[in-house]
Amino acid sequence: MEEHRIDGGDRVDFKMIDDEIDLQTSDRMGLRIGKRIFLDRYGPIDVAFKSREDHRKQLELEEARKAGLAPAELDEDGKEINPHIPQYMSSAPWYLNAERPSLKHQRKWKSDPNYTKAWYDRGAKIFQADRYRKGACQNCGAMTHDAKSCMERPRKLGAKYTNMHIAPDEKVETFELDYDGKRDRWNGYDPSTYSRVIERFEALDEARRKYLKEQQLKKLEEKNNNQNEEGEVSEEEDDEDDLKVDEAKVDESKQMDFAKVEKRVRTTGGGSTGTVRNLRIREDTAKYLLNLDINSAHYDPKTRSMREDPLPDSDPNEKFYVGDNQYRASGQALEFKQLNIHAWEAFEKGQDVHMQAAPSQAELLYKNFKINKEKLKTEVKDTIMQKYGNAASEEQLPRELLLGQSEREIEYDRAGRIIKGQEIALPKSKYEEDVYINNHTSVWGSWWKDHQWGYRCCRQTIRNSYCTGSAGIEAAEEATELMKANLARKEAMEDQPKLTQEKQLATWGTEIPEDLVLDEKLLAESLKKEDERKREERDERKRKYNVKWNDEVTAEDMEAYRMKKVHHDDPMKDFLH
């Protein structure tokens, strides 16, 4: 029996019997060198003693596991334990007698046998009867609901009386859900349906990348064309431009690899992997540490923004960061700003457009506005050129350039006069001369009509066509005459509806021709009909519901209507009838 005292004056007795320790103390706390035993209110916890060096190595191993430099610890089942789990959660209680590290004590050990993760099979049908059953729905005949809850169209005669078209019974299910299951807003959700959302957004991203790539290639091609027209681009600059175009064609996913961070150990809780473009690389200096002067650019820690340039006096070519305001004046920020301004101005002028409520509509409206604006500019330019002409296009080019090619040899004297070579040589043709193909008796280009070249023998304008001779010429002329006759007949038919329309307008009184002649007998009959109609309108009881006439309104009917019409603003209306 050995007696030791711990801070506080409590007496602890240790008794060694075959590596077993009998502990007796008033406050149930004990300590012995060589083997450390802790007593809490629940009982003893036996932990092997560790020296200071072992404890330091254990801490280094834990830090390496958290950083992803060492493999994670394995439990009894061979599964990895996340090193970021706190010790008070990963350590098992003493009464479980856990010999190896494990997380079994954290798992749910109470399970409800009636709990299920299944959900309602919506729209499922089970049984369809042939006859109406007692207690079924009087409208459709299903047993699973009554007539008040029936979702079918109300029948003129219900299934109870017709005994026909009995609707099948719905599948009614009941689930015993726990507390969390009743309040789970995602219970019954099918995760596979979210793939449609992913596909839609991937298609939008692909279309956006394609559009931006086309715009980039278009700008580079325009730049190259402008430089080639000026003739001031050297061979080195051409090579650089070609290289830029080739780089623009490279897929965006193969670029920007500088931000790629891969973890060194593939384990639970290791470092991040993949491309991280929206995060700062830890090797770079934070933007709030670029200039430690308190009077320099302001850094907002809540939004992590620094709008001004922290180093305004340094060389712009050597700076990696010039402030967040650079993004406001570059990229698509300016286009988005112009889009907002256009939406505001359009709303002020009466357009039903809102950038936040309907962004796609606002963007489409702005796109159409830009297209119409460019068309208007082009029309104004063409109008000015038609009215005043274009002096740049009226300049006559030298004849040597108009010919395209020349093999003439011209000699000049000391005064600049031409001595030899004044005669004009015919330019060479790119086609073979005196070669007759496809049974033609003339060469290609021997006939010209309506700005088209052809063969004189058959007057065909297709180069690889077979010669048809005079028969082909006659057939072509007949087809032309037939087409002209059809066009003339079509124009004549288009004039007829105009006459009919004019007649209808004159009949209804919108336009009265000056040479209109009315028949007195028909006018008298129309006046009688108008009087009869007036009498029927006065007596509502005798007025017919259905219309009695089914003919056109004639000019006499319109004249009778005008003669009998009462003008309420006319002061002499009481003396007319």
Coordinates of C-alpha atoms in Angstrom, one line a residue:
M1 CA 0.0 0.0 0.0
E2 CA 1.4 3.4 -1.1
E3 CA 0.0 6.7 0.0
H4 CA 0.3 9.9 -2.2
R5 CA -1.3 13.3 -1.9
I6 CA -2.5 15.4 -4.8
D7 CA -2.9 19.2 -4.8
G8 CA -5.8 20.0 -2.5
G9 CA -4.9 17.6 0.3
D10 CA -6.9 14.6 -0.9
R11 CA -5.4 11.3 0.0
V12 CA -5.0 8.6 -2.7
D13 CA -4.1 5.0 -2.0
F14 CA -2.6 2.7 -4.7
K15 CA -2.5 -1.0 -4.3
M16 CA -0.6 -3.0 -7.0
I17 CA -1.9 -6.5 -7.5
D18 CA -1.0 -8.1 -10.9
D19 CA -1.0 -4.9 -12.8
E20 CA -4.4 -4.0 -11.3
I21 CA -4.8 -0.8 -9.3
D22 CA -7.2 -0.4 -6.5
L23 CA -8.1 3.3 -6.0
Q24 CA -9.7 4.7 -2.9
T25 CA -10.2 8.4 -2.5
S26 CA -12.9 10.8 -1.2
D27 CA -13.2 12.9 -4.3
R28 CA -12.6 10.0 -6.8
M29 CA -9.5 11.5 -8.4
G30 CA -6.2 9.7 -8.6
L31 CA -2.7 9.7 -10.2
R32 CA 0.3 7.3 -10.3
I33 CA 3.6 7.6 -12.2
G34 CA 4.2 5.0 -14.8
K35 CA 0.6 4.6 -15.6
R36 CA -1.9 7.5 -15.5
I37 CA -5.4 6.8 -14.3
F38 CA -8.1 9.5 -14.2
L39 CA -11.3 9.2 -12.2
D40 CA -14.4 11.3 -13.1
R41 CA -17.9 11.1 -11.7
Y42 CA -18.6 8.1 -13.9
G43 CA -15.6 5.9 -13.2
P44 CA -11.9 5.4 -14.1
I45 CA -10.4 6.2 -17.6
D46 CA -7.2 4.3 -18.3
V47 CA -4.8 6.2 -20.6
A48 CA -1.2 5.2 -21.4
F49 CA 1.3 7.6 -20.1
K50 CA 3.0 9.8 -22.8
S51 CA 6.2 11.7 -22.4
R52 CA 6.7 15.2 -23.6
E53 CA 8.4 14.1 -26.8
D54 CA 5.6 11.6 -27.6
H55 CA 3.0 14.3 -27.0
R56 CA 4.9 16.7 -29.3
K57 CA 5.1 14.0 -32.1
Q58 CA 1.4 13.3 -31.7
L59 CA 0.6 17.1 -32.1
E60 CA 2.8 17.2 -35.2
L61 CA 1.1 14.2 -36.7
E62 CA -2.3 15.8 -36.1
E63 CA -1.2 19.0 -37.8
A64 CA 0.1 17.1 -40.7
R65 CA -3.1 15.2 -41.0
K66 CA -5.1 18.4 -40.9
A67 CA -2.9 19.9 -43.6
G68 CA -3.2 16.9 -45.8
L69 CA 0.4 15.9 -45.7
A70 CA -0.1 12.6 -43.8
P71 CA -2.8 10.0 -44.3
A72 CA -5.8 10.1 -42.0
E73 CA -6.3 7.8 -39.1
L74 CA -8.3 4.6 -39.7
D75 CA -11.0 3.3 -37.5
E76 CA -12.0 -0.3 -36.7
D77 CA -13.8 -0.7 -40.0
G78 CA -10.9 0.7 -42.1
K79 CA -12.6 4.0 -42.7
E80 CA -10.8 7.3 -42.5
I81 CA -11.4 9.6 -39.6
N82 CA -11.5 13.3 -40.5
P83 CA -8.7 14.9 -38.6
H84 CA -10.7 18.1 -38.2
I85 CA -13.1 16.4 -35.8
P86 CA -12.5 17.7 -32.2
Q87 CA -11.0 15.4 -29.7
Y88 CA -14.1 15.6 -27.4
M89 CA -16.1 14.2 -30.2
S90 CA -13.7 11.6 -31.5
S91 CA -12.8 10.2 -28.1
A92 CA -15.1 7.4 -26.9
P93 CA -16.3 7.3 -23.3
W94 CA -14.6 5.0 -20.8
Y95 CA -17.6 2.7 -20.4
L96 CA -17.4 1.6 -24.1
N97 CA -13.9 0.1 -23.6
A98 CA -12.8 1.3 -27.1
E99 CA -9.3 -0.1 -27.8
R100 CA -8.9 1.6 -31.2
P101 CA -10.1 5.0 -32.4
S102 CA -13.6 4.9 -33.8
L103 CA -16.6 7.1 -34.4
K104 CA -19.2 4.4 -33.7
H105 CA -20.2 6.1 -30.5
Q106 CA -21.3 9.2 -32.5
R107 CA -23.6 7.2 -34.8
K108 CA -27.3 7.0 -34.2
W109 CA -27.9 3.8 -32.1
K110 CA -31.7 4.3 -31.8
S111 CA -33.5 3.4 -35.0
D112 CA -37.2 3.5 -35.6
P113 CA -38.3 0.3 -37.3
N114 CA -41.3 2.0 -38.8
Y115 CA -39.4 4.9 -40.2
T116 CA -39.0 4.9 -44.0
K117 CA -37.6 7.4 -46.5
A118 CA -40.1 6.4 -49.1
W119 CA -42.6 9.0 -50.4
Y120 CA -46.0 9.1 -52.0
D121 CA -46.3 7.5 -55.4
R122 CA -48.2 10.3 -57.0
G123 CA -50.8 9.5 -59.7
A124 CA -50.6 5.8 -59.1
K125 CA -53.8 3.7 -59.7
I126 CA -54.4 0.3 -58.1
F127 CA -57.8 -1.2 -59.0
Q128 CA -60.6 -0.3 -61.4
A129 CA -64.0 -1.8 -60.8
D130 CA -66.6 -2.7 -63.5
R131 CA -69.6 -1.6 -61.4
Y132 CA -70.4 1.1 -59.0
R133 CA -69.7 0.1 -55.4
K134 CA -71.5 1.3 -52.3
G135 CA -69.6 4.2 -50.6
A136 CA -67.7 5.2 -53.7
C137 CA -67.6 8.6 -55.3
Q138 CA -70.9 9.4 -56.9
N139 CA -69.2 11.3 -59.7
C140 CA -66.4 9.0 -60.9
G141 CA -66.9 5.8 -58.9
A142 CA -63.6 5.6 -57.1
M143 CA -63.5 4.3 -53.5
T144 CA -60.6 6.4 -52.3
H145 CA -62.5 9.8 -52.2
D146 CA -66.0 11.2 -52.1
A147 CA -67.8 13.4 -54.5
K148 CA -66.8 16.6 -52.7
S149 CA -63.1 15.8 -53.1
C150 CA -63.3 14.4 -56.6
M151 CA -60.8 16.0 -59.1
E152 CA -62.5 14.8 -62.3
R153 CA -64.8 16.8 -64.4
P154 CA -68.3 16.9 -63.0
R155 CA -70.4 14.5 -65.1
K156 CA -73.9 15.2 -66.3
L157 CA -74.9 11.9 -64.8
G158 CA -72.6 10.4 -62.2
A159 CA -71.2 6.9 -62.2
K160 CA -73.7 6.1 -59.4
Y161 CA -76.5 6.4 -61.9
T162 CA -74.9 5.4 -65.2
N163 CA -72.7 2.6 -63.8
M164 CA -70.3 3.3 -66.6
H165 CA -66.7 4.6 -67.0
I166 CA -65.8 3.8 -63.4
A167 CA -62.6 5.5 -62.4
P168 CA -59.7 3.5 -60.9
D169 CA -58.9 3.8 -57.2
E170 CA -55.9 5.9 -56.3
K171 CA -53.0 4.5 -54.3
V172 CA -53.3 5.9 -50.8
E173 CA -50.2 5.6 -48.6
T174 CA -49.4 6.4 -45.0
F175 CA -45.9 6.9 -43.6
E176 CA -44.8 7.1 -40.0
L177 CA -42.3 9.9 -40.2
D178 CA -40.1 11.1 -37.3
Y179 CA -39.7 14.6 -36.1
D180 CA -37.2 15.6 -38.8
G181 CA -39.0 13.7 -41.5
K182 CA -42.2 15.7 -40.9
R183 CA -40.3 19.0 -41.2
D184 CA -38.0 18.1 -44.0
R185 CA -38.9 20.4 -46.9
W186 CA -36.8 18.2 -49.3
N187 CA -38.5 14.9 -48.3
G188 CA -39.6 13.2 -51.5
Y189 CA -37.4 15.3 -53.8
D190 CA -35.8 13.4 -56.7
P191 CA -32.2 14.6 -57.0
S192 CA -32.1 13.4 -60.6
T193 CA -34.4 16.1 -61.7
Y194 CA -31.8 18.7 -60.9
S195 CA -29.8 17.5 -63.8
R196 CA -32.1 19.5 -66.1
V197 CA -31.1 22.7 -64.2
I198 CA -27.4 21.8 -64.6
E199 CA -27.9 21.1 -68.3
R200 CA -29.6 24.4 -68.8
F201 CA -26.9 26.4 -67.1
E202 CA -24.2 24.5 -68.9
A203 CA -25.8 25.3 -72.2
L204 CA -26.0 29.0 -71.2
D205 CA -22.3 29.0 -70.2
E206 CA -21.4 27.2 -73.4
A207 CA -23.3 29.8 -75.5
R208 CA -21.7 32.6 -73.6
R209 CA -18.2 31.3 -74.1
K210 CA -18.9 30.7 -77.8
Y211 CA -20.2 34.3 -78.2
L212 CA -17.3 35.8 -76.4
K213 CA -14.8 33.7 -78.4
E214 CA -16.5 34.8 -81.7
Q215 CA -16.3 38.5 -80.6
Q216 CA -12.7 38.1 -79.7
L217 CA -11.8 36.4 -83.0
K218 CA -13.8 39.0 -84.9
K219 CA -11.9 41.9 -83.2
L220 CA -8.6 40.3 -84.0
E221 CA -9.5 39.6 -87.6
E222 CA -10.7 43.2 -88.0
K223 CA -7.4 44.5 -86.5
N224 CA -5.4 42.3 -88.8
N225 CA -7.3 43.4 -91.9
N226 CA -6.9 47.1 -91.0
Q227 CA -3.2 46.6 -90.5
N228 CA -2.9 44.7 -93.8
E229 CA -4.7 47.5 -95.7
E230 CA -2.4 50.2 -94.3
G231 CA 0.7 48.2 -95.3
E232 CA 2.6 49.2 -92.3
V233 CA 2.8 45.8 -90.5
S234 CA 6.1 44.0 -90.5
E235 CA 6.6 40.3 -90.7
E236 CA 7.2 40.0 -86.9
E237 CA 4.0 41.8 -86.1
D238 CA 2.1 39.5 -88.5
D239 CA 3.5 36.5 -86.7
E240 CA 2.4 38.0 -83.3
D241 CA -1.1 38.6 -84.6
D242 CA -1.4 35.1 -86.0
L243 CA -0.2 33.8 -82.6
K244 CA -2.9 35.8 -80.8
V245 CA -5.6 34.4 -83.1
D246 CA -4.3 30.9 -82.5
E247 CA -4.3 31.5 -78.7
A248 CA -7.9 32.8 -78.9
K249 CA -9.0 29.6 -80.5
V250 CA -7.7 27.5 -77.6
D251 CA -10.3 26.2 -75.3
E252 CA -10.8 28.3 -72.2
S253 CA -10.6 25.2 -70.0
K254 CA -6.9 24.6 -71.0
Q255 CA -5.9 28.1 -70.0
M256 CA -5.4 29.9 -66.7
D257 CA -3.6 27.0 -65.1
F258 CA -1.7 29.3 -62.7
A259 CA -4.5 29.1 -60.2
K260 CA -4.6 25.3 -60.1
V261 CA -4.0 23.8 -56.6
E262 CA -3.9 20.1 -56.1
K263 CA -3.7 18.3 -52.8
R264 CA -0.6 16.2 -52.2
V265 CA -2.3 13.4 -50.2
R266 CA -5.7 12.2 -51.3
T267 CA -7.3 11.7 -47.9
T268 CA -10.2 12.9 -45.8
G269 CA -9.8 16.5 -44.8
G270 CA -6.8 17.1 -47.1
G271 CA -6.1 20.3 -49.1
S272 CA -8.3 21.6 -51.8
T273 CA -8.1 20.4 -55.4
G274 CA -9.1 21.7 -58.8
T275 CA -9.0 25.1 -60.3
V276 CA -9.8 27.9 -57.8
R277 CA -10.2 31.1 -59.8
N278 CA -12.2 33.2 -57.3
L279 CA -9.8 32.7 -54.4
R280 CA -6.4 34.3 -53.8
I281 CA -3.4 32.1 -54.0
R282 CA -1.7 32.0 -50.6
E283 CA 1.7 32.8 -52.0
D284 CA 0.5 36.2 -53.2
T285 CA 0.5 39.2 -51.0
A286 CA -2.9 40.2 -49.7
K287 CA -4.1 43.5 -51.2
Y288 CA -4.5 45.1 -47.8
L289 CA -0.8 44.4 -47.1
L290 CA 0.5 46.0 -50.3
N291 CA 0.6 49.4 -48.7
L292 CA 0.6 49.7 -44.9
D293 CA 0.1 53.4 -44.8
I294 CA -3.1 54.2 -43.0
N295 CA -3.8 57.1 -45.4
S296 CA -3.6 54.8 -48.4
A297 CA -6.5 53.0 -50.1
H298 CA -9.3 52.0 -47.8
Y299 CA -9.9 48.3 -47.3
D300 CA -13.4 47.1 -46.3
P301 CA -13.0 43.8 -44.4
K302 CA -16.8 43.0 -44.6
T303 CA -17.0 43.0 -48.4
R304 CA -13.2 42.4 -48.9
S305 CA -13.1 45.3 -51.3
M306 CA -10.4 47.9 -52.0
R307 CA -11.6 50.2 -54.7
E308 CA -8.6 52.5 -54.9
D309 CA -5.1 51.7 -56.1
P310 CA -2.9 51.0 -53.0
L311 CA 0.2 51.8 -54.9
P312 CA -0.7 54.7 -57.3
D313 CA 2.9 55.9 -57.7
S314 CA 4.5 52.6 -58.8
D315 CA 5.0 51.5 -62.4
P316 CA 1.7 50.2 -63.9
N317 CA 3.6 47.5 -65.9
E318 CA 4.9 46.0 -62.7
K319 CA 1.7 46.1 -60.6
F320 CA -0.4 43.0 -60.3
Y321 CA -3.3 44.7 -58.5
V322 CA -4.5 48.3 -59.2
G323 CA -7.7 48.3 -57.2
D324 CA -11.2 46.9 -57.6
N325 CA -12.3 49.9 -59.7
Q326 CA -10.4 48.4 -62.7
Y327 CA -13.2 45.8 -63.0
R328 CA -15.8 48.6 -63.2
A329 CA -14.1 50.0 -66.4
S330 CA -13.2 46.8 -68.2
G331 CA -14.8 43.6 -69.5
Q332 CA -18.6 43.4 -69.5
A333 CA -19.0 45.9 -66.7
L334 CA -19.4 48.8 -69.2
E335 CA -21.9 46.8 -71.2
F336 CA -23.9 46.0 -68.1
K337 CA -23.9 49.7 -67.1
Q338 CA -25.1 50.8 -70.6
L339 CA -27.8 48.1 -70.4
N340 CA -29.1 49.5 -67.0
I341 CA -29.1 53.1 -68.4
H342 CA -31.0 51.9 -71.5
A343 CA -33.6 50.1 -69.3
W344 CA -34.1 53.2 -67.1
E345 CA -34.5 55.5 -70.1
A346 CA -36.9 53.1 -71.8
F347 CA -39.0 52.8 -68.7
E348 CA -39.2 56.6 -68.4
K349 CA -40.4 56.8 -72.0
G350 CA -43.2 54.3 -71.4
Q351 CA -41.6 51.0 -72.2
D352 CA -42.7 48.1 -69.8
V353 CA -39.2 47.0 -69.0
H354 CA -37.4 46.3 -65.7
M355 CA -33.8 45.1 -65.4
Q356 CA -34.3 43.2 -62.2
A357 CA -37.8 41.8 -62.8
A358 CA -37.2 40.7 -66.5
P359 CA -33.4 40.8 -67.3
S360 CA -33.7 38.7 -70.4
Q361 CA -36.4 40.9 -71.8
A362 CA -34.3 44.1 -71.1
E363 CA -31.2 42.5 -72.7
L364 CA -33.2 41.5 -75.8
L365 CA -34.7 45.0 -76.1
Y366 CA -31.3 46.6 -75.8
K367 CA -29.9 44.3 -78.4
N368 CA -32.7 45.1 -80.9
F369 CA -32.2 48.8 -80.1
K370 CA -28.5 48.6 -81.1
I371 CA -29.4 46.8 -84.3
N372 CA -32.0 49.4 -85.2
K373 CA -29.6 52.2 -84.3
E374 CA -26.9 50.7 -86.7
K375 CA -29.5 50.4 -89.4
L376 CA -30.6 54.0 -89.0
K377 CA -26.9 55.1 -89.2
T378 CA -26.4 53.1 -92.4
E379 CA -29.6 54.6 -93.9
V380 CA -28.5 58.1 -93.1
K381 CA -25.1 57.5 -94.6
D382 CA -26.6 56.0 -97.8
T383 CA -29.0 58.9 -98.1
I384 CA -26.2 61.5 -97.8
M385 CA -24.1 59.6 -100.3
Q386 CA -27.0 59.4 -102.8
K387 CA -27.6 63.1 -102.4
Y388 CA -24.0 64.4 -102.4
G389 CA -22.1 61.5 -103.8
N390 CA -18.8 59.9 -102.7
A391 CA -15.7 61.7 -103.8
A392 CA -13.5 58.9 -102.7
S393 CA -15.1 56.3 -104.9
E394 CA -15.1 58.6 -108.0
E395 CA -11.3 58.7 -108.2
Q396 CA -10.2 57.0 -111.4
L397 CA -7.6 54.3 -110.8
P398 CA -4.7 53.9 -113.2
R399 CA -5.3 51.7 -116.2
E400 CA -2.4 49.4 -115.2
L401 CA -4.2 48.6 -112.0
L402 CA -7.6 48.1 -113.7
L403 CA -6.2 45.5 -116.1
G404 CA -5.0 43.4 -113.2
Q405 CA -1.9 42.1 -114.9
S406 CA 0.5 43.2 -117.6
E407 CA 3.5 41.9 -119.4
R408 CA 4.3 45.0 -121.4
E409 CA 7.8 46.4 -121.6
I410 CA 7.8 50.2 -121.7
E411 CA 11.0 52.3 -122.4
Y412 CA 11.3 56.0 -121.4
D413 CA 13.8 58.7 -122.4
R414 CA 15.5 61.1 -120.1
A415 CA 12.6 63.6 -120.4
G416 CA 10.1 60.9 -119.3
R417 CA 8.5 60.3 -122.7
I418 CA 7.5 56.8 -123.8
I419 CA 9.8 55.5 -126.6
K420 CA 8.6 51.9 -126.8
G421 CA 5.6 50.0 -125.5
Q422 CA 2.8 52.5 -126.1
E423 CA 0.6 49.9 -127.8
I424 CA -2.0 48.2 -125.5
A425 CA -1.7 44.5 -125.1
L426 CA -4.7 42.4 -124.3
P427 CA -4.7 40.8 -120.9
K428 CA -4.4 37.0 -120.7
S429 CA -7.5 35.1 -119.8
K430 CA -7.5 32.6 -116.9
Y431 CA -9.6 30.2 -119.0
E432 CA -8.2 27.8 -121.7
E433 CA -8.7 29.3 -125.1
D434 CA -10.2 27.4 -128.1
V435 CA -11.3 24.4 -126.0
Y436 CA -14.9 23.2 -126.7
I437 CA -16.4 20.9 -124.1
N438 CA -19.8 19.2 -123.7
N439 CA -20.6 19.3 -127.4
H440 CA -20.5 23.1 -127.5
T441 CA -19.5 24.8 -130.7
S442 CA -18.4 28.1 -129.0
V443 CA -16.2 28.8 -126.0
W444 CA -17.4 29.8 -122.6
G445 CA -17.8 33.6 -122.4
S446 CA -18.9 34.1 -126.0
W447 CA -22.3 35.2 -125.0
W448 CA -23.4 37.9 -122.4
K449 CA -26.9 38.8 -121.1
D450 CA -28.2 40.2 -117.9
H451 CA -24.7 40.4 -116.3
Q452 CA -24.1 36.7 -117.0
W453 CA -21.6 34.9 -119.2
G454 CA -22.6 31.9 -121.3
Y455 CA -22.3 30.0 -124.6
R456 CA -23.3 31.6 -127.8
C457 CA -24.3 28.3 -129.4
C458 CA -27.1 27.4 -126.9
R459 CA -27.2 30.6 -124.7
Q460 CA -26.7 28.7 -121.5
T461 CA -25.2 30.5 -118.5
I462 CA -24.0 27.3 -116.6
R463 CA -20.4 26.5 -117.5
N464 CA -20.6 22.7 -117.1
S465 CA -24.0 22.4 -119.0
Y466 CA -24.5 20.2 -122.1
C467 CA -25.1 22.0 -125.4
T468 CA -28.8 21.9 -126.5
G469 CA -28.4 23.9 -129.6
S470 CA -31.3 26.0 -131.2
A471 CA -33.9 23.8 -129.5
G472 CA -32.6 24.9 -126.1
I473 CA -32.8 28.6 -127.2
E474 CA -36.4 28.2 -128.3
A475 CA -37.3 26.4 -125.1
A476 CA -35.7 29.1 -123.0
E477 CA -37.6 31.8 -124.9
E478 CA -40.9 30.0 -124.5
A479 CA -40.3 29.7 -120.7
T480 CA -39.5 33.4 -120.5
E481 CA -42.7 34.3 -122.4
L482 CA -44.7 32.0 -120.1
M483 CA -43.3 33.6 -117.0
K484 CA -44.0 37.1 -118.3
A485 CA -47.6 36.1 -119.1
N486 CA -48.0 34.6 -115.5
L487 CA -46.7 37.8 -114.0
A488 CA -49.1 39.9 -116.1
R489 CA -52.0 37.7 -115.1
K490 CA -51.1 37.9 -111.4
E491 CA -50.9 41.7 -111.6
A492 CA -54.3 41.8 -113.2
M493 CA -55.8 39.6 -110.5
E494 CA -54.3 41.9 -107.8
D495 CA -56.2 44.8 -109.2
Q496 CA -59.7 43.2 -108.8
P497 CA -59.9 43.1 -105.0
K498 CA -59.2 46.9 -105.0
L499 CA -62.4 47.5 -107.1
T500 CA -64.4 45.2 -104.8
Q501 CA -63.0 47.0 -101.7
E502 CA -63.9 50.4 -103.2
K503 CA -67.4 49.2 -103.9
Q504 CA -67.8 48.0 -100.3
L505 CA -66.5 51.3 -98.9
A506 CA -69.0 53.2 -101.1
T507 CA -71.8 50.9 -99.9
W508 CA -71.1 51.3 -96.2
G509 CA -70.9 55.1 -96.6
T510 CA -67.3 55.7 -95.8
E511 CA -66.7 57.1 -99.3
I512 CA -69.5 58.4 -101.5
P513 CA -68.6 58.7 -105.2
E514 CA -69.8 61.8 -106.9
D515 CA -71.4 59.9 -109.8
L516 CA -73.6 57.7 -107.5
V517 CA -77.1 57.3 -109.0
L518 CA -79.9 56.0 -106.7
D519 CA -82.9 54.0 -107.8
E520 CA -86.1 55.8 -106.6
K521 CA -88.2 52.6 -106.2
L522 CA -85.5 50.9 -104.2
L523 CA -85.0 54.0 -102.1
A524 CA -88.8 54.1 -101.3
E525 CA -88.7 50.5 -100.2
S526 CA -85.6 51.1 -98.1
L527 CA -87.4 54.1 -96.4
K528 CA -90.4 51.8 -95.6
K529 CA -88.0 49.2 -94.1
E530 CA -86.3 51.8 -92.0
D531 CA -89.7 53.0 -90.6
E532 CA -90.7 49.5 -89.8
R533 CA -87.3 48.9 -88.0
K534 CA -87.8 52.1 -86.0
R535 CA -91.3 51.0 -84.9
E536 CA -89.9 47.6 -83.8
E537 CA -87.2 49.3 -81.8
R538 CA -89.7 51.5 -79.9
D539 CA -91.7 48.4 -78.7
E540 CA -89.3 46.2 -76.9
R541 CA -92.0 43.4 -76.5
K542 CA -92.4 43.0 -80.3
R543 CA -88.7 43.3 -81.1
K544 CA -87.3 40.1 -82.6
Y545 CA -84.2 38.5 -81.2
N546 CA -83.0 36.9 -84.4
V547 CA -81.8 38.8 -87.4
K548 CA -84.3 38.7 -90.4
W549 CA -82.0 39.8 -93.2
N550 CA -79.1 38.0 -94.8
D551 CA -78.2 40.2 -97.7
E552 CA -75.8 43.1 -98.4
V553 CA -76.5 46.6 -97.4
T554 CA -77.2 48.6 -100.6
A555 CA -76.5 52.2 -101.3
E556 CA -80.3 52.9 -101.1
D557 CA -80.4 51.3 -97.6
M558 CA -77.6 53.6 -96.5
E559 CA -79.4 56.6 -98.0
A560 CA -82.6 55.7 -96.2
Y561 CA -80.6 55.3 -92.9
R562 CA -79.1 58.7 -93.3
M563 CA -82.4 60.3 -94.1
K564 CA -84.1 58.8 -91.0
K565 CA -81.2 59.3 -88.6
V566 CA -81.9 61.6 -85.7
H567 CA -79.2 64.0 -84.7
H568 CA -79.7 64.7 -81.0
D569 CA -77.6 67.9 -81.2
D570 CA -79.7 69.4 -84.0
P571 CA -82.0 72.1 -82.7
M572 CA -84.5 71.5 -85.5
K573 CA -84.8 67.7 -84.9
D574 CA -88.4 68.0 -83.6
F575 CA -89.5 69.5 -86.9
L576 CA -88.0 66.9 -89.2
H577 CA -90.4 64.0 -88.4

